mmCIF file of C-alpha atoms in Angstrom:
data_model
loop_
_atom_site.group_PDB
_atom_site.id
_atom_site.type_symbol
_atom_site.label_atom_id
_atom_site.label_comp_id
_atom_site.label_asym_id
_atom_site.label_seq_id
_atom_site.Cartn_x
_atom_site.Cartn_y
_atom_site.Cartn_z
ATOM 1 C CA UNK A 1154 -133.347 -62.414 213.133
ATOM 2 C CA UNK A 1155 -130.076 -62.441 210.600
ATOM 3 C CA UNK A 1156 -130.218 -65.226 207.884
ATOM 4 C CA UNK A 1157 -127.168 -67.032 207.803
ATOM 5 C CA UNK A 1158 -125.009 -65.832 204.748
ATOM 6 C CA UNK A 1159 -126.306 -67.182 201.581
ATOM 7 C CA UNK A 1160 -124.785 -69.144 199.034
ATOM 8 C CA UNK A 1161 -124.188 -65.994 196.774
ATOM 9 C CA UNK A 1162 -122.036 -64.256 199.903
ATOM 10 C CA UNK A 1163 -118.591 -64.431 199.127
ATOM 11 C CA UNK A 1164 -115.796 -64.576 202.309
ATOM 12 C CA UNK A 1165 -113.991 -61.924 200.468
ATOM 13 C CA UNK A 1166 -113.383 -58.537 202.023
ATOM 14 C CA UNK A 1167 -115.493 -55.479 200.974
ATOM 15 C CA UNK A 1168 -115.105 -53.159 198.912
ATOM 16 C CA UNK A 1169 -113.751 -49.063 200.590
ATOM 17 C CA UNK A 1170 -116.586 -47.161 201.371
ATOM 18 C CA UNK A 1171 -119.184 -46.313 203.633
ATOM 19 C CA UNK A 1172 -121.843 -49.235 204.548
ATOM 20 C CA UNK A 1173 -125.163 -48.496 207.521
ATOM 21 C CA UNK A 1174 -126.035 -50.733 209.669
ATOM 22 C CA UNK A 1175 -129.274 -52.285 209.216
ATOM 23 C CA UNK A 1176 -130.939 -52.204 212.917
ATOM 24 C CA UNK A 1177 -133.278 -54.510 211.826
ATOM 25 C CA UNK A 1178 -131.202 -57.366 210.567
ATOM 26 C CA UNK A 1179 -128.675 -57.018 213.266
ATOM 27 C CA UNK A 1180 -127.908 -58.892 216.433
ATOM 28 C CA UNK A 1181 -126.350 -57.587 219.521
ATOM 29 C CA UNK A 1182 -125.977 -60.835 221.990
ATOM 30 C CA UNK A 1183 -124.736 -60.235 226.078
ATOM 31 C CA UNK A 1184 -123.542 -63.564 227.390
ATOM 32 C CA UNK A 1185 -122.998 -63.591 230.926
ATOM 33 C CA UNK A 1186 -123.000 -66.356 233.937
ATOM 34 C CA UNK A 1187 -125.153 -66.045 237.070
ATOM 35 C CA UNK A 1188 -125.784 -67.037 240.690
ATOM 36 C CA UNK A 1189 -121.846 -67.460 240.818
ATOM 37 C CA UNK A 1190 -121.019 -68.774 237.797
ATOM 38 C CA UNK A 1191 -123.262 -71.730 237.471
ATOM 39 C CA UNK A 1192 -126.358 -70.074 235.230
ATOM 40 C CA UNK A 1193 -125.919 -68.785 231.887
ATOM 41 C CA UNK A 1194 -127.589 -66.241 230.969
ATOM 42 C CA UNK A 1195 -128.144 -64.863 227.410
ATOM 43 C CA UNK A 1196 -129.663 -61.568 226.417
ATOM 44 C CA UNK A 1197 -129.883 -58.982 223.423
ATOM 45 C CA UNK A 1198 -129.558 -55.838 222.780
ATOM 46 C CA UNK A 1199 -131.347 -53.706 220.047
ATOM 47 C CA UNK A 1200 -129.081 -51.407 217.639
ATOM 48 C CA UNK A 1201 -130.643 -48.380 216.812
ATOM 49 C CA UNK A 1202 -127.713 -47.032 214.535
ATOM 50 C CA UNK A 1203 -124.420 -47.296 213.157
ATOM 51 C CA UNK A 1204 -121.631 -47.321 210.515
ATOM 52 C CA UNK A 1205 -119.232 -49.020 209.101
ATOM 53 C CA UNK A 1206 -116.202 -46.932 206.738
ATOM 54 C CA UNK A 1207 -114.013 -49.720 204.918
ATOM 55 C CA UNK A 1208 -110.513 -48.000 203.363
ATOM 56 C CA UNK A 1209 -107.550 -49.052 201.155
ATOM 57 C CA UNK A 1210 -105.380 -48.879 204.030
ATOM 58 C CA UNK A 1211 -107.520 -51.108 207.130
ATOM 59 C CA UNK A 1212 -106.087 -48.646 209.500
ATOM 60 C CA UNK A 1213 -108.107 -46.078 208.182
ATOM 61 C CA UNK A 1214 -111.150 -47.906 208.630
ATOM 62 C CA UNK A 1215 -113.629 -47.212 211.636
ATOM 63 C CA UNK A 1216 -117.102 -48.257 212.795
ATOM 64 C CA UNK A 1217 -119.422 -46.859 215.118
ATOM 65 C CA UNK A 1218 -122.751 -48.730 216.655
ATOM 66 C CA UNK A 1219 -125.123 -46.984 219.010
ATOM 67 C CA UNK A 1220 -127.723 -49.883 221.341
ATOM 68 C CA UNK A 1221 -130.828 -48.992 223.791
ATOM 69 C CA UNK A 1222 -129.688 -50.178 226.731
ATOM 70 C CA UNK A 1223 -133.311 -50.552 227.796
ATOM 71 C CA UNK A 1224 -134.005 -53.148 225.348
ATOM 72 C CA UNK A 1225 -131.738 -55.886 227.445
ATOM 73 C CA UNK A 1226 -134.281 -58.822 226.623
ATOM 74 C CA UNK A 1227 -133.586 -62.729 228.088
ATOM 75 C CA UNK A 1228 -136.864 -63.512 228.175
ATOM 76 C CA UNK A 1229 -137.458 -63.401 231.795
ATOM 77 C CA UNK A 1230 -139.363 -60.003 232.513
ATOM 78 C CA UNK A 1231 -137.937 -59.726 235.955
ATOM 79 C CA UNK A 1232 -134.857 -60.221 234.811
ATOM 80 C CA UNK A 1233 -134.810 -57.969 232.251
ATOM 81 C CA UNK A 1234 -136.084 -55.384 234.308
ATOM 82 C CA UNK A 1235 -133.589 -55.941 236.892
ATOM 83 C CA UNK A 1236 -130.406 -55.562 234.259
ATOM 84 C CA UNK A 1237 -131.807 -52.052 232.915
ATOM 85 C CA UNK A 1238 -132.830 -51.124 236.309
ATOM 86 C CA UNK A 1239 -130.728 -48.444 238.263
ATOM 87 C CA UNK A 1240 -128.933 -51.128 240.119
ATOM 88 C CA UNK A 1241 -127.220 -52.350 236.715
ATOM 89 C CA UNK A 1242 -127.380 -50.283 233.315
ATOM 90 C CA UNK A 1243 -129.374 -48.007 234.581
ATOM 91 C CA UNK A 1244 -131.281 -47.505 231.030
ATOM 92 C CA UNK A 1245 -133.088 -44.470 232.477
ATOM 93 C CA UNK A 1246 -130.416 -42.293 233.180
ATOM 94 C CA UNK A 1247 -127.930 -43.734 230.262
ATOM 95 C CA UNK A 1248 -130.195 -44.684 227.912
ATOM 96 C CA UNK A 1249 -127.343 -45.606 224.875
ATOM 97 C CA UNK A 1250 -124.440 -47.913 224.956
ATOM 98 C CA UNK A 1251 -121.895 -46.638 221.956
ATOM 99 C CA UNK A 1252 -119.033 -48.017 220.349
ATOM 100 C CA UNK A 1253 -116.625 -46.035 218.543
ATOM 101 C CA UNK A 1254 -113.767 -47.983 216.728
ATOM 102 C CA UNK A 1255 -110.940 -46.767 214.571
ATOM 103 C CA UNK A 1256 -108.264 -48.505 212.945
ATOM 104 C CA UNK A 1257 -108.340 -52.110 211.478
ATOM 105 C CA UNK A 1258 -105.240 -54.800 212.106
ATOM 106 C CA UNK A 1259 -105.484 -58.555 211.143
ATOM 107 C CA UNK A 1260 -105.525 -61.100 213.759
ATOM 108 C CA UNK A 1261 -105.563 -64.299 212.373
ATOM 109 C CA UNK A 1262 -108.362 -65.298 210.190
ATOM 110 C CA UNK A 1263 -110.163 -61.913 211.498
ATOM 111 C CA UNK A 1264 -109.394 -58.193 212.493
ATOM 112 C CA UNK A 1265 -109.228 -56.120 215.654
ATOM 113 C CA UNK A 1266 -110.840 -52.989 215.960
ATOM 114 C CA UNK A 1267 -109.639 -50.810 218.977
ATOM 115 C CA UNK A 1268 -111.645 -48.811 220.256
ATOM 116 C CA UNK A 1269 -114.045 -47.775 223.207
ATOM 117 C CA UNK A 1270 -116.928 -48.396 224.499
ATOM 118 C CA UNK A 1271 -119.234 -45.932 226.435
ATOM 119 C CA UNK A 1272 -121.712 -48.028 228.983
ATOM 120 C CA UNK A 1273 -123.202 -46.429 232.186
ATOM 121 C CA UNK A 1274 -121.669 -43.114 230.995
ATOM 122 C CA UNK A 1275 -118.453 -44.191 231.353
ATOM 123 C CA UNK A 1276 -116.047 -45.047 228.528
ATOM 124 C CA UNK A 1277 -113.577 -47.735 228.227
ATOM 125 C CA UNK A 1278 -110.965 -48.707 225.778
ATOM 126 C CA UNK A 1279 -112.437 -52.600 224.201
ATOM 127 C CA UNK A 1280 -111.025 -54.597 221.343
ATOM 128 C CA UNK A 1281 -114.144 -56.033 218.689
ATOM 129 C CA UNK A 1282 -112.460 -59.106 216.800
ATOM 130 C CA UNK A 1283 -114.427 -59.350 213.567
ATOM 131 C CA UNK A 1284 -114.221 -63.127 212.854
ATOM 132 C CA UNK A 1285 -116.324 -62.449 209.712
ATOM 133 C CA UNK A 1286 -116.607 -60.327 206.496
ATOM 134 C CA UNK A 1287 -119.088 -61.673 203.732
ATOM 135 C CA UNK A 1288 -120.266 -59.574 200.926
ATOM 136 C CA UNK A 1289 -123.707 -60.860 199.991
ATOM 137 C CA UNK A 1290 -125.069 -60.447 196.284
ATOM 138 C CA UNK A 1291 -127.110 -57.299 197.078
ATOM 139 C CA UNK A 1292 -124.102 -55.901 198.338
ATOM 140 C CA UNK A 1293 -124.968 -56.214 201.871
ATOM 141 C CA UNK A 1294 -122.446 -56.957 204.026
ATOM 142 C CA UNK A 1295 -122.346 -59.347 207.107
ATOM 143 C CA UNK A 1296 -120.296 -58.935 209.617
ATOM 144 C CA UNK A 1297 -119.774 -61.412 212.865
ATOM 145 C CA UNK A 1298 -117.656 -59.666 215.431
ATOM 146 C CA UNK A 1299 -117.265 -60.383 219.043
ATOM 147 C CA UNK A 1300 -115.689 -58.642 222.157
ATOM 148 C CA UNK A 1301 -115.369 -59.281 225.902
ATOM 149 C CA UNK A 1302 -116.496 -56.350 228.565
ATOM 150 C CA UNK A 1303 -115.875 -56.167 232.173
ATOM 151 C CA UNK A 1304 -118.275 -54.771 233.439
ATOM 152 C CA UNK A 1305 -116.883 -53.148 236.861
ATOM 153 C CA UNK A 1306 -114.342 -51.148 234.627
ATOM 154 C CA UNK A 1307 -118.121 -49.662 233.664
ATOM 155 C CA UNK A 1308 -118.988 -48.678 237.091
ATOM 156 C CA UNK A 1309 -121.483 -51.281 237.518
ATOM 157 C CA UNK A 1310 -120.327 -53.314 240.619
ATOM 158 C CA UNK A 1311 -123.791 -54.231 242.111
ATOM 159 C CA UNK A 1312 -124.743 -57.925 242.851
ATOM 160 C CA UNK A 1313 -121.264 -59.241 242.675
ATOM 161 C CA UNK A 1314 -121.779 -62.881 242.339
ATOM 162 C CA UNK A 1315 -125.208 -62.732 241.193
ATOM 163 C CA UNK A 1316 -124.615 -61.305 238.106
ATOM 164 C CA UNK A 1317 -121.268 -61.991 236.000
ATOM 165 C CA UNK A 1318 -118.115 -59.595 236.030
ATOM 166 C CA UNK A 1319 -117.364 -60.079 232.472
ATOM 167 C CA UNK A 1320 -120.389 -60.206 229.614
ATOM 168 C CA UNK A 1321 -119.177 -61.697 225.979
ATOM 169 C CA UNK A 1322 -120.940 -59.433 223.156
ATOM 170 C CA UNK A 1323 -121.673 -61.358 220.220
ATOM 171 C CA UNK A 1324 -122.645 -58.508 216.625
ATOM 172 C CA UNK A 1325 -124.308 -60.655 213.641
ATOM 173 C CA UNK A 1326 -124.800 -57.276 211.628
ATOM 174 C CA UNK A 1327 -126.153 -56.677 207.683
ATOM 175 C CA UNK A 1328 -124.471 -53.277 206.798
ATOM 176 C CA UNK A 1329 -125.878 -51.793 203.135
ATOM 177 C CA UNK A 1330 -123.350 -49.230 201.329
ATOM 178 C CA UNK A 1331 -124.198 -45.706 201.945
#
């Protein structure tokens, strides 16, 4: 699990160059509701790779992050099984979820990332807001970023009301410079 950022991680934004994401130090959430809208239902996702290449210019910047879309765990087997089953992710036959962003702009306190995300095999344009940039003493940096997916514009339309239309994806990642 990702420590909070310590006392030595500063808010300010990191340095240009190229930082890896540490799979084992980051986070990939899924927040959905359930049985039509009235359960919750919180997952995550394991990252097996990805990047992070900070410029001068933001717009230059880009990211990339690859997940095992078998490794939906909410800590209810059958559920688990049933989101990577055929019927929803179908982990078997599209066994990576990517995201490829290019292209930083502020928003607010943050920055958008535009950008698309490839689920089920199909991609789709997605906007990741990162709401936070600390560079910790090491020179690790954390990164809290969040976006919103529908997941119909996926292809996944099975068990409408028994499963959520749109899933909130929640990244606490540790990317180390290159």
């Amino acid at each position: 699990m990702t420590e909070p950022a310590s006392p030595a991680a500063t808010a300010a934004t990191p340095a240009p160059g190229t930082y890896l994401l540490d799979p084992e130090q980051t986070i990939v959430r899924a927040n959905t509701r359930a049985m039509f809208g009235l359960l919750k239902v919180k997952g995550t996702l394991r990252l097996t790779s990805g990047q992070v290449i900070i410029t001068a210019d933001p717009a230059g910047s880009s990211a990339t992050a690859t997940i095992a879309a078998g490794s939906f765990d909410s800590g209810a087997a059958t559920r688990d099984a049933d989101v990577v089953s055929r019927g929803l992710l179908d982990a078997q036959g599209f066994p990576e979820i990517t995201f490829l962003g290019r292209g930083a702009r502020p928003d607010g306190a943050g920055w958008v990332l535009a950008g698309t995300v490839t689920a089920h095999g199909t991609p789709v344009a997605a906007e990741v807001r990162v709401t936070q940039a600390a560079v910790a003493g090491d020179g690790a940096v954390r990164f809290g970023a969040t976006a919103r997916l529908d997941r119909t514009s996926f292809g996944i339309t099975r068990k409408k009301g028994m499963v959520g239309r749109v899933v909130e994806v929640i990244i606490e990642a540790v990317a180390r410079p290159a």
